[in-house]
Coordinates of C-alpha atoms in Angstrom, one line a residue:
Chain X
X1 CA 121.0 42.2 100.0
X2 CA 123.8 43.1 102.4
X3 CA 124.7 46.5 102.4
X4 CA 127.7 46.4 104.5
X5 CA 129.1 44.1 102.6
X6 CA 128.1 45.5 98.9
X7 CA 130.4 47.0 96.6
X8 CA 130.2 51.2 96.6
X9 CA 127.8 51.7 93.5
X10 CA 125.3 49.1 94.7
X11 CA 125.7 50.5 98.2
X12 CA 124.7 53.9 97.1
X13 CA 122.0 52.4 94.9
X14 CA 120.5 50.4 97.9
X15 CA 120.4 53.6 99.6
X16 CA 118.7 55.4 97.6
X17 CA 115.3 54.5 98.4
X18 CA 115.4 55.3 102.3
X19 CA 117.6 58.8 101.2
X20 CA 114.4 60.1 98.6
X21 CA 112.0 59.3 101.5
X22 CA 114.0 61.9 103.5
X23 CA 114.3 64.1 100.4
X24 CA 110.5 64.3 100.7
X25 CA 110.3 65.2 103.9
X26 CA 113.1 67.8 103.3
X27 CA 110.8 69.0 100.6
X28 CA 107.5 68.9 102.4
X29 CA 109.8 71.3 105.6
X30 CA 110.9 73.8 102.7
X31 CA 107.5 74.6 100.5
X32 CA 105.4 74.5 103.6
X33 CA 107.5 76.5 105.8
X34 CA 108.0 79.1 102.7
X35 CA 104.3 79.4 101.7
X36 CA 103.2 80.4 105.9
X37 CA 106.4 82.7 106.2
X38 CA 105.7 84.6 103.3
X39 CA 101.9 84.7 104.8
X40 CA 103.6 86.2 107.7
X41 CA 106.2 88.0 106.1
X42 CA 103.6 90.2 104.0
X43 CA 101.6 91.8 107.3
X44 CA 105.1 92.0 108.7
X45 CA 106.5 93.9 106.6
X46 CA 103.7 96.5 105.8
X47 CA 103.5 97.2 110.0
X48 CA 107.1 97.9 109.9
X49 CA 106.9 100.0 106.7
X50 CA 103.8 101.7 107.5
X51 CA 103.1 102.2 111.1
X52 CA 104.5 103.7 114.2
X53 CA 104.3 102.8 118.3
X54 CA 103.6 99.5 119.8
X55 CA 103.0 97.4 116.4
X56 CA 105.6 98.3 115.0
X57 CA 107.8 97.7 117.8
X58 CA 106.6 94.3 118.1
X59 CA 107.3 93.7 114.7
X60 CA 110.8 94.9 114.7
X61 CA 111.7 93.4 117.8
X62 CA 110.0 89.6 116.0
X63 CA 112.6 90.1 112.9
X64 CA 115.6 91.7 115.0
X65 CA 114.8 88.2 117.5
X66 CA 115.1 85.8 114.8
X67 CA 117.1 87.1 112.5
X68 CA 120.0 87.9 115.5
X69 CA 119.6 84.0 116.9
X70 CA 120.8 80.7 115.3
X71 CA 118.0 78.7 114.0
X72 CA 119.2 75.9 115.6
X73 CA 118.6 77.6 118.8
X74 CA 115.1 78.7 118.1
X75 CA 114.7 74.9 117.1
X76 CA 115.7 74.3 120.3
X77 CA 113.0 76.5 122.0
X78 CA 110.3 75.4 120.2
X79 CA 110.8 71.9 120.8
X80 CA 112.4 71.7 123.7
X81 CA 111.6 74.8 125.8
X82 CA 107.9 74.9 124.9
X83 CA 107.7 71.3 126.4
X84 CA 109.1 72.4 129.8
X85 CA 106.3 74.7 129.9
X86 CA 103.9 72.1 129.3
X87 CA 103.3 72.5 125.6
X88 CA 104.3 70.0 124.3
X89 CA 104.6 69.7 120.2
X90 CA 105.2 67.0 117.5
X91 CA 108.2 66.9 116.4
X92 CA 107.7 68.0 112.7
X93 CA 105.4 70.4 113.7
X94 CA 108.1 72.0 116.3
X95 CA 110.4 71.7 113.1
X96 CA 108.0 74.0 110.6
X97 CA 107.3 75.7 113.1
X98 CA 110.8 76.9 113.9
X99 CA 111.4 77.1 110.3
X100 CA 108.5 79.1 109.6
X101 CA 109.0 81.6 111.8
X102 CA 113.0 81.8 110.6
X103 CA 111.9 82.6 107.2
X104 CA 109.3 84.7 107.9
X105 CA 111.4 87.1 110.0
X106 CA 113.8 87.0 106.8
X107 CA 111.2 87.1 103.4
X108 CA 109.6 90.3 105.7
X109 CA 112.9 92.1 105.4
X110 CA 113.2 91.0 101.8
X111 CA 109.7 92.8 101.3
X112 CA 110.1 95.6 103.1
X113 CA 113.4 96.8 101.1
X114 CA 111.2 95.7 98.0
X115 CA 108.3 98.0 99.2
X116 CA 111.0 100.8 99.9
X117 CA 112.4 100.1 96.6
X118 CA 109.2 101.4 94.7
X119 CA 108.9 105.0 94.5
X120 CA 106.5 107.2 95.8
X121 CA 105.0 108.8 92.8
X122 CA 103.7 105.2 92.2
X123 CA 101.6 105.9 95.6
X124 CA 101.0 109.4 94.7
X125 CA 99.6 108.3 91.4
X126 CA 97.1 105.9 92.1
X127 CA 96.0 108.5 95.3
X128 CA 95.4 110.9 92.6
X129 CA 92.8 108.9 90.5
X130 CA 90.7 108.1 93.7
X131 CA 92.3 104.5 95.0
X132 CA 91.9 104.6 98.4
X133 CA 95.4 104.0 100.4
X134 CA 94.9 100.1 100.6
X135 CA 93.7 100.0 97.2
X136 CA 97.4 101.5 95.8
X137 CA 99.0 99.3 98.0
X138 CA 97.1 95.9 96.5
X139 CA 96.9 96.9 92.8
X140 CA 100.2 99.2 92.4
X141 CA 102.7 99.1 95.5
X142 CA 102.3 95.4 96.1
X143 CA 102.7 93.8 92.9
X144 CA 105.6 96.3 92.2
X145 CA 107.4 95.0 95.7
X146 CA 107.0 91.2 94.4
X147 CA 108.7 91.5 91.3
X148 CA 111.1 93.2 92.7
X149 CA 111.9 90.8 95.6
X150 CA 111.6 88.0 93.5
X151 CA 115.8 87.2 93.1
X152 CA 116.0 87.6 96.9
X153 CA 113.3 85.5 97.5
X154 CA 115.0 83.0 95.1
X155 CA 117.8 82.9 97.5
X156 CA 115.7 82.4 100.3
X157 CA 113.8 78.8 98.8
X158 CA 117.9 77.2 97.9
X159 CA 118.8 78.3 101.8
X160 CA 115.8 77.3 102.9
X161 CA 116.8 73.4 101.5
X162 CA 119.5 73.8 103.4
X163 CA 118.7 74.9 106.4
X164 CA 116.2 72.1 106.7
X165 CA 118.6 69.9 107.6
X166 CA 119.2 72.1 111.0
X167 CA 115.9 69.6 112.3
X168 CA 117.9 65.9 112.1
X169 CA 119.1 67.5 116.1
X170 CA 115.4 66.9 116.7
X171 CA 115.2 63.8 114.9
X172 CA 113.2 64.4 112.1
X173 CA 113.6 61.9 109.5
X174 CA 114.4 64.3 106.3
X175 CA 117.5 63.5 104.3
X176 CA 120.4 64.3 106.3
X177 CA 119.1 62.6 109.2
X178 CA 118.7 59.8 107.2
X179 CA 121.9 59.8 105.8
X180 CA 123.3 60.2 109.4
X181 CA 121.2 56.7 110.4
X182 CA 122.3 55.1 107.6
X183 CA 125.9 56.3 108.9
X184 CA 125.7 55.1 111.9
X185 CA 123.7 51.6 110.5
X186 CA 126.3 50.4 108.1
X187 CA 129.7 52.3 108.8
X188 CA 129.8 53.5 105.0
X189 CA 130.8 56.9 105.7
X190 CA 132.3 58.5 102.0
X191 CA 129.9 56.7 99.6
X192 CA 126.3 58.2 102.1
X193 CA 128.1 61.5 102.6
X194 CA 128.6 61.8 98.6
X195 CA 125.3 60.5 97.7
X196 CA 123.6 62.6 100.0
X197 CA 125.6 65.8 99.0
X198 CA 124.6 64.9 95.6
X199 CA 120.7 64.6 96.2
X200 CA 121.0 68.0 97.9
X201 CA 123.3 69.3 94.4
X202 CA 121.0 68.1 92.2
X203 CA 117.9 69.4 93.9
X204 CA 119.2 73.0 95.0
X205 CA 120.6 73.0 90.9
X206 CA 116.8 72.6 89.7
X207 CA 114.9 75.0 92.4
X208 CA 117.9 77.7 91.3
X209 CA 116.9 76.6 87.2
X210 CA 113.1 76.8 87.9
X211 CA 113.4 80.1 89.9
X212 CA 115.3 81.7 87.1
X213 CA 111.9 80.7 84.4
X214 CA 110.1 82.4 86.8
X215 CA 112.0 85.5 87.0
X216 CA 112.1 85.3 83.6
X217 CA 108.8 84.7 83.0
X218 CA 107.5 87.4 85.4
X219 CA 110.1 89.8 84.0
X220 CA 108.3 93.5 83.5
X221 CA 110.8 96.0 81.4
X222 CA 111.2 98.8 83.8
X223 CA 111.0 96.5 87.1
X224 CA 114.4 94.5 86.3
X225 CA 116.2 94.5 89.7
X226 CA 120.2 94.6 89.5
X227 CA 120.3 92.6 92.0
X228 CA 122.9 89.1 91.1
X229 CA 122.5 86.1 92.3
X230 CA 124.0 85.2 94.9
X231 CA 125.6 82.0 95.3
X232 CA 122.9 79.7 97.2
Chain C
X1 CA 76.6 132.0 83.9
X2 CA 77.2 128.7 85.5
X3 CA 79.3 129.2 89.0
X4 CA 82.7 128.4 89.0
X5 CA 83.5 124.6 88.7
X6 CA 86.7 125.1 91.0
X7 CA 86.7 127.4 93.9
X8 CA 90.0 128.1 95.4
X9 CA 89.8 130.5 99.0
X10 CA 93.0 131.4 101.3
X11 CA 94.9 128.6 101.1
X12 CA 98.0 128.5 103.6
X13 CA 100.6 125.9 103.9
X14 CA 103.9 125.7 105.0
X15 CA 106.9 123.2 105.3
X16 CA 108.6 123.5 109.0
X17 CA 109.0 127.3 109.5
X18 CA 108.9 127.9 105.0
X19 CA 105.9 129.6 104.0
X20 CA 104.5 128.0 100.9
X21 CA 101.4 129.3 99.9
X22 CA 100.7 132.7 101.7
X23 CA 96.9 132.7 101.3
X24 CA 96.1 131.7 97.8
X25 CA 92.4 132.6 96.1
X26 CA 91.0 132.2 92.3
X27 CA 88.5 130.5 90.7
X28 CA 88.2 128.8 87.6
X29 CA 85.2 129.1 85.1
X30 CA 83.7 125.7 83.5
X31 CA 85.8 125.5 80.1
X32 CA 88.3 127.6 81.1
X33 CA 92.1 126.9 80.7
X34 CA 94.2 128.7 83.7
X35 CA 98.1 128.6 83.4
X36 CA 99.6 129.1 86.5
X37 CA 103.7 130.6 86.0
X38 CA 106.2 131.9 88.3
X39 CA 110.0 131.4 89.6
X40 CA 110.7 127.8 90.6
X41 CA 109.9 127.8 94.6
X42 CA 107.0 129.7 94.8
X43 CA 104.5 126.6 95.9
X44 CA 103.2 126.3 92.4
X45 CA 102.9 122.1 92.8
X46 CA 102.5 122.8 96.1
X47 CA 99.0 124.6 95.5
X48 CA 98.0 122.0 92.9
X49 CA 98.8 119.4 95.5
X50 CA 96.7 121.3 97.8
X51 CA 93.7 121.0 95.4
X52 CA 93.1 117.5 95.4
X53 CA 94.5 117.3 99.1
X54 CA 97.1 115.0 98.2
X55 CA 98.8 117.7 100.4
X56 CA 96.3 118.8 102.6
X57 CA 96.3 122.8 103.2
X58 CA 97.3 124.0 106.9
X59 CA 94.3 126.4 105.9
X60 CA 91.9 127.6 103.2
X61 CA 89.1 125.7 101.5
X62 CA 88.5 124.5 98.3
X63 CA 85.3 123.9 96.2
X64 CA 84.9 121.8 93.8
X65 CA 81.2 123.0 92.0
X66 CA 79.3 123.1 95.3
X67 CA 80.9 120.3 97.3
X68 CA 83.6 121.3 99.4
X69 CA 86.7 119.3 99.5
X70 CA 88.5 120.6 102.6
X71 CA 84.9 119.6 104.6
X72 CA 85.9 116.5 106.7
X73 CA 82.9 115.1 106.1
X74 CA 83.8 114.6 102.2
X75 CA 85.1 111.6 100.5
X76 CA 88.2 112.8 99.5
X77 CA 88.4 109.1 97.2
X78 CA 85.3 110.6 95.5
X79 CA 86.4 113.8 94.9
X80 CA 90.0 112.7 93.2
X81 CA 87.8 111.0 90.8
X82 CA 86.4 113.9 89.0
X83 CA 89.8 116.2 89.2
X84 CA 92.6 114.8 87.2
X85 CA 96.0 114.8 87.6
X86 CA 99.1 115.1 85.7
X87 CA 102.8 114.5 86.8
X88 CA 105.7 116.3 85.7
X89 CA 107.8 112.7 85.9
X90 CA 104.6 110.8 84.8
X91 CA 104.0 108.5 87.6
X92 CA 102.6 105.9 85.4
X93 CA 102.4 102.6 87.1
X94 CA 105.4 100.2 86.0
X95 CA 104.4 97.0 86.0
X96 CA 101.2 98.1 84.1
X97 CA 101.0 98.3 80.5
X98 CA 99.9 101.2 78.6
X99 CA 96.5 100.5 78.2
X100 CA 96.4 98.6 81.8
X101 CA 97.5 101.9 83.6
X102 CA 93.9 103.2 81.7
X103 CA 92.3 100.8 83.1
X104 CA 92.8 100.4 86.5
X105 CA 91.1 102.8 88.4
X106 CA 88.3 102.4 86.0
X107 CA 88.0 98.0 87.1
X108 CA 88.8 99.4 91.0
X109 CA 87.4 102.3 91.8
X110 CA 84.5 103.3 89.2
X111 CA 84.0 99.1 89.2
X112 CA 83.6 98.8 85.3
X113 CA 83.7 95.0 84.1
X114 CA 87.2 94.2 82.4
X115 CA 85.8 94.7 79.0
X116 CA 83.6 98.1 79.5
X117 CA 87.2 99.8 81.3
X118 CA 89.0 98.0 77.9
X119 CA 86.3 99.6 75.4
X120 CA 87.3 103.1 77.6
X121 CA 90.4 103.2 77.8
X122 CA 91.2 102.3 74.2
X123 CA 89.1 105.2 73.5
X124 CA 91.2 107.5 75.4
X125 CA 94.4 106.0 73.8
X126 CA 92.9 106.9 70.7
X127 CA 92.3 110.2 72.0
X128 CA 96.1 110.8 73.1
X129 CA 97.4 109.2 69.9
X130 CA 98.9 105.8 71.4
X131 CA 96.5 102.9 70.3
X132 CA 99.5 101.2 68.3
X133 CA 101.3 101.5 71.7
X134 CA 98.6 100.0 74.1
X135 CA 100.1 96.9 74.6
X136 CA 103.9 98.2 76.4
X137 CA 105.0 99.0 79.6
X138 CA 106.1 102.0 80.5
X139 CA 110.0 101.8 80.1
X140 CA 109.3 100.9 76.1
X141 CA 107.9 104.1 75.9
X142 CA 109.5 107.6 75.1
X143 CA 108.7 110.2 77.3
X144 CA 106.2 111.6 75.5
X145 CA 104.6 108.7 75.0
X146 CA 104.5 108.1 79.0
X147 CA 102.9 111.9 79.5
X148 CA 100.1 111.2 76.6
X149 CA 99.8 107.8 78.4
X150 CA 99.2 109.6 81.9
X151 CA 96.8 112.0 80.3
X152 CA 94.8 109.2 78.8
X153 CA 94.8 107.6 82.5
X154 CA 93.2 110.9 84.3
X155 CA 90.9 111.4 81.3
X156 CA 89.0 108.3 81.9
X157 CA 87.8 108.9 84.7
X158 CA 85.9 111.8 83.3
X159 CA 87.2 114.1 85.7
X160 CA 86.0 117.8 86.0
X161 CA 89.1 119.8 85.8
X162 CA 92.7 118.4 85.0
X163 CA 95.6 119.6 86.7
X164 CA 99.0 119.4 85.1
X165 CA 101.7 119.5 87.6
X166 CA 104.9 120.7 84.8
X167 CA 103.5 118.3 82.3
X168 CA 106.9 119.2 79.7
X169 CA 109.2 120.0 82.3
X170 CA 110.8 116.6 82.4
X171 CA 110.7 115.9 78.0
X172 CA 113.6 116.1 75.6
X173 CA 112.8 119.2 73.8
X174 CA 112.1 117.3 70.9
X175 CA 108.9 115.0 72.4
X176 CA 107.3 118.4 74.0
X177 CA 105.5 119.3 70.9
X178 CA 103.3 115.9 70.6
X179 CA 102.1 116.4 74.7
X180 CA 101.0 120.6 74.1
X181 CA 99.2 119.3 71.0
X182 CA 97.0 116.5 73.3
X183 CA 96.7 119.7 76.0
X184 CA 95.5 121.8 73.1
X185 CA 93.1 119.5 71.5
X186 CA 91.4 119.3 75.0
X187 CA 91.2 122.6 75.9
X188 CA 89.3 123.0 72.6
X189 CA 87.1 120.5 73.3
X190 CA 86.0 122.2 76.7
X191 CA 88.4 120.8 79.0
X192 CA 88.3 123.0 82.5
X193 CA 92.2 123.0 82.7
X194 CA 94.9 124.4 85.0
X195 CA 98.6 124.5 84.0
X196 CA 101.7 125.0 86.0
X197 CA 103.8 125.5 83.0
X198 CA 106.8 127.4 81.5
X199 CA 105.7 126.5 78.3
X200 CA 105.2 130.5 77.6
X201 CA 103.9 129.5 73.6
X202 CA 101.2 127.4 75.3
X203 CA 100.3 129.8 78.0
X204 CA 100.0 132.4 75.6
X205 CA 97.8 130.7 72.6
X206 CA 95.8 128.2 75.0
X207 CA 95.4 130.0 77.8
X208 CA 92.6 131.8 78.9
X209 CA 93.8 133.3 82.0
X210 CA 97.8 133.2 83.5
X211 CA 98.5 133.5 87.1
X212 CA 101.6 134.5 88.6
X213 CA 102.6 133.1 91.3
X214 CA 105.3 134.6 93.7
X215 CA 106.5 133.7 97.2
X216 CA 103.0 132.0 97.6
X217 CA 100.9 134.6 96.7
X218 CA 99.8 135.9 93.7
X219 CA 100.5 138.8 92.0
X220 CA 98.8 139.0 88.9
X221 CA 95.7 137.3 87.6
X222 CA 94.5 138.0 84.1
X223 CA 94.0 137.2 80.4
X224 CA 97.4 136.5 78.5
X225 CA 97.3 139.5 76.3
X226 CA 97.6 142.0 79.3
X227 CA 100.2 139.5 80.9
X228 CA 102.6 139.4 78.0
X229 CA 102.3 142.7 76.4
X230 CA 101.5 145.0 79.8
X231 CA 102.2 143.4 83.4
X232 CA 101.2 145.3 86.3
X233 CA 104.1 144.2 88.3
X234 CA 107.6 144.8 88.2
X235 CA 108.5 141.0 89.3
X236 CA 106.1 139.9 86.6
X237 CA 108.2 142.4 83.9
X238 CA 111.7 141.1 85.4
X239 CA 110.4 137.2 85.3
X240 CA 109.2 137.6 81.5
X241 CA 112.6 139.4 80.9
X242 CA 114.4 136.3 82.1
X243 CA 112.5 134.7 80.0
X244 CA 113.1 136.3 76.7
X245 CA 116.6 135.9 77.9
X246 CA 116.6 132.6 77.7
X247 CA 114.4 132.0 74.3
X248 CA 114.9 135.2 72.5
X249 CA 111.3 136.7 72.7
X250 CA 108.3 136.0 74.6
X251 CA 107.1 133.2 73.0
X252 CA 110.8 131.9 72.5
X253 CA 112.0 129.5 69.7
X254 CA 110.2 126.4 72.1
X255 CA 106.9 127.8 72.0
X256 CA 106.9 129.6 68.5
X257 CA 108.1 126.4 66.9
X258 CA 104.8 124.5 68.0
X259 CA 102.6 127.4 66.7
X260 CA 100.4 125.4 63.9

């Protein structure tokens, strides 16, 4: 089949294929990247809630670093910059990479208010029935600071979709950057631009949907946050 | 007679440049129920706080039995164990249920298996009143409710001595009664108890000893009867005169009410 010469509908269909192998890279970037910030984001966030001096320092100055830069240029350090030194990375790996540090820096600040958020008779509490300090934090502060930066963190897994598409400057294949070659293949611009728009639409609609059953389903009377959505 | 189960000896501490607690000493007997009373301000949490060190003392030591909790060397973890605690705004953790809040420090710190802290805690609902309630959270449960539920949390744990940190102070009038009536039914059962309480009904038919507290020291120490009907002390005269100012005699309409 010719796709330059195909009508619009079986353009976009004849597309399709190369656009959900990009979809599943995009995919692949967002849970993966996710999963190791928030492994980051939790020690993160109890070094900047709990300690003073150098740690915490450190810590601050990590979130402050990539939450006051574009990701695009942190991309650009990772992949580029690290290569002039000599280290030279894969380029998906550069991508999560970048990405996983991103979200980190942001899902720690989400925790940290969370943690805040709880109150300190909680603490007091489980001190007073012999739980040793780390103890309260695992089996009272902790799971209280999930719940309640579960609609942030909802946020954060529809941006982080997005923001996955920041990695087509490297040239990872995920969907935009195959929708770009595709572009740039066949001239098509409108029908690729729509159908990729769509694929991102549809997806985004469904992680928002899902999140919501898991709100829901996690939802503890007492530990509802007033939080609205915002738009993602 | 056994030595005292709680041994309480010049405790000190201050906030910034605020004296709380201006050298504090008493003891309480095995069995016996202490109420500790006195104008807001005068380090009454303060002190209980300083019991269980969940604000350590700037000085002073206390005993619990014969091991001494101030010592360094003691596991302060271990020694919350046996001394209960109760909040004035309950504390109970939120994302727990009832019966879960029971339960937890009996799976993570006295490491019962999940059903042997079940079996115990449901005993101590059924102690408090609240086994049709076991299975909601906190915010589905009035305020009394909550308070019985706390109580029911320190109690399994066996604990020594309870200390109630205001345990009313923070009920509708209303839901007061059903929390003194739990407090009473312990202290008959031999519950080593002390009370920071205004709850002057309580002090006066439960207690075995009030002590008034007063710029963080005290200023009287003795049985009820004496307190109410004789006090040494002038402040102790004027405080009780506030009192019946407020609920019409010394008991007052909120502690008469709940006499049974």
């Amino acid at each position: 089949m010719n796709l330059s010469e195909a009508g619009t509908l079986e353009f976009m269909w004849g597309i399709l294929p190369e656009l959900l192998k990009g979809l599943e890279v995009t995919l692949q970037l967002t849970v993966t990247s996710l999963i190791a910030g928030l492994v980051l984001a939790v020690p993160v966030s109890m070094v900047r809630t709990y300690t003073k001096g150098p740690l915490n320092w450190l810590a601050t100055a990590y979130v402050e670093l990539f939450r006051g830069t574009p990701l695009l240029l942190q991309l650009f350090i990772v992949y580029y910059g690290l290569t002039e030194t000599g280290i030279v990375l894969d380029r998906f790996f550069s991508a999560w990479l970048a990405l996983t540090l991103n979200s980190a820096a942001y899902q720690s600040e989400y925790i940290r208010g969370a943690i805040l958020a709880v109150s300190e008779g909680q603490l007091t509490a489980a001190r007073a029935v012999g739980m040793r300090t780390i103890q309260a934090f695992r089996w009272v502060v902790f799971p209280q600071a999930l719940r309640l930066a579960l609609p942030a963190w909802s946020n954060e897994v529809a941006y982080m979709v997005k923001y996955v598409s920041v990695v087509f400057m490297i040239a990872v294949q995920e969907l935009f950057s195959r929708g770009q070659g595709i572009i740039s293949k066949y001239f098509r611009l409108w029908p690729t631009i729509i159908e990729v728009a769509l694929i991102y639409i549809v997806v985004v609609y469904v992680i928002t949907r899902g999140m919501d059953y898991v709100e829901h389903r996690f939802r503890i009377p007492g530990l509802e946050t007033r939080t609205a959505r915002r738009e993602a | 007679m056994a030595g005292p189960i709680l041994r309480v000896e010049n405790i000190h501490k201050a906030y910034g440049k605020t004296e709380v607690l201006r050298g504090v000493s008493f003891e309480v007997a095995p069995g016996e129920v202490v109420v500790i009373i006195g104008p807001s301000g005068t380090g009454k949490s303060t002190l209980l706080r300083c019991i269980n060190q969940l604000t350590p003392p700037d000085q002073g030591r206390v005993w619990l039995e014969d091991v001494e909790i101030t010592d360094k060397r003691t596991d302060i973890n271990k020694a919350r164990e046996h001394i209960g605690m109760v909040f004035q705004d309950f504390n109970l953790f939120t994302h727990l249920t009832a019966i879960q809040n029971v339960m937890l420090a009996l799976t993570k710190v006295k490491r019962m298996s999940p059903a042997e802290a079940r079996a115990k805690a449901m005993l101590e609902m059924e102690k408090v009143g609240l086994v049709d309630k076991a299975g909601l959270y906190p915010a589905e449960l009035s305020g009394g409710q909550k308070q019985r539920a706390a109580i029911a949390r320190s109690l399994a744990m066996d604990p020594k001595v309870m200390l109630f940190d205001e345990p009313t102070s923070a009920l509708d009038p209303e839901l007061i009664g059903e929390v003194l009536e739990v407090m009473k039914t312990l202290a008959g059962e031999g519950m080593t108890m002390l009370v920071v309480s205004h709850e002057m009904g309580f002090a006066r038919e439960v207690s075995d000893r009030i002590i008034f507290l007063e710029n963080g020291a005290i200023s009287e120490d003795g049985p009820p009867e004496r307190f109410f009907t004789n006090p040494k002390n002038a402040r102790t005269r004027e405080f009780l005169g506030k009192l019946t100012e407020l609920y019409g005699n010394h008991g007052g309409p909120r502690g008469g009410r709940r006499k049974t």
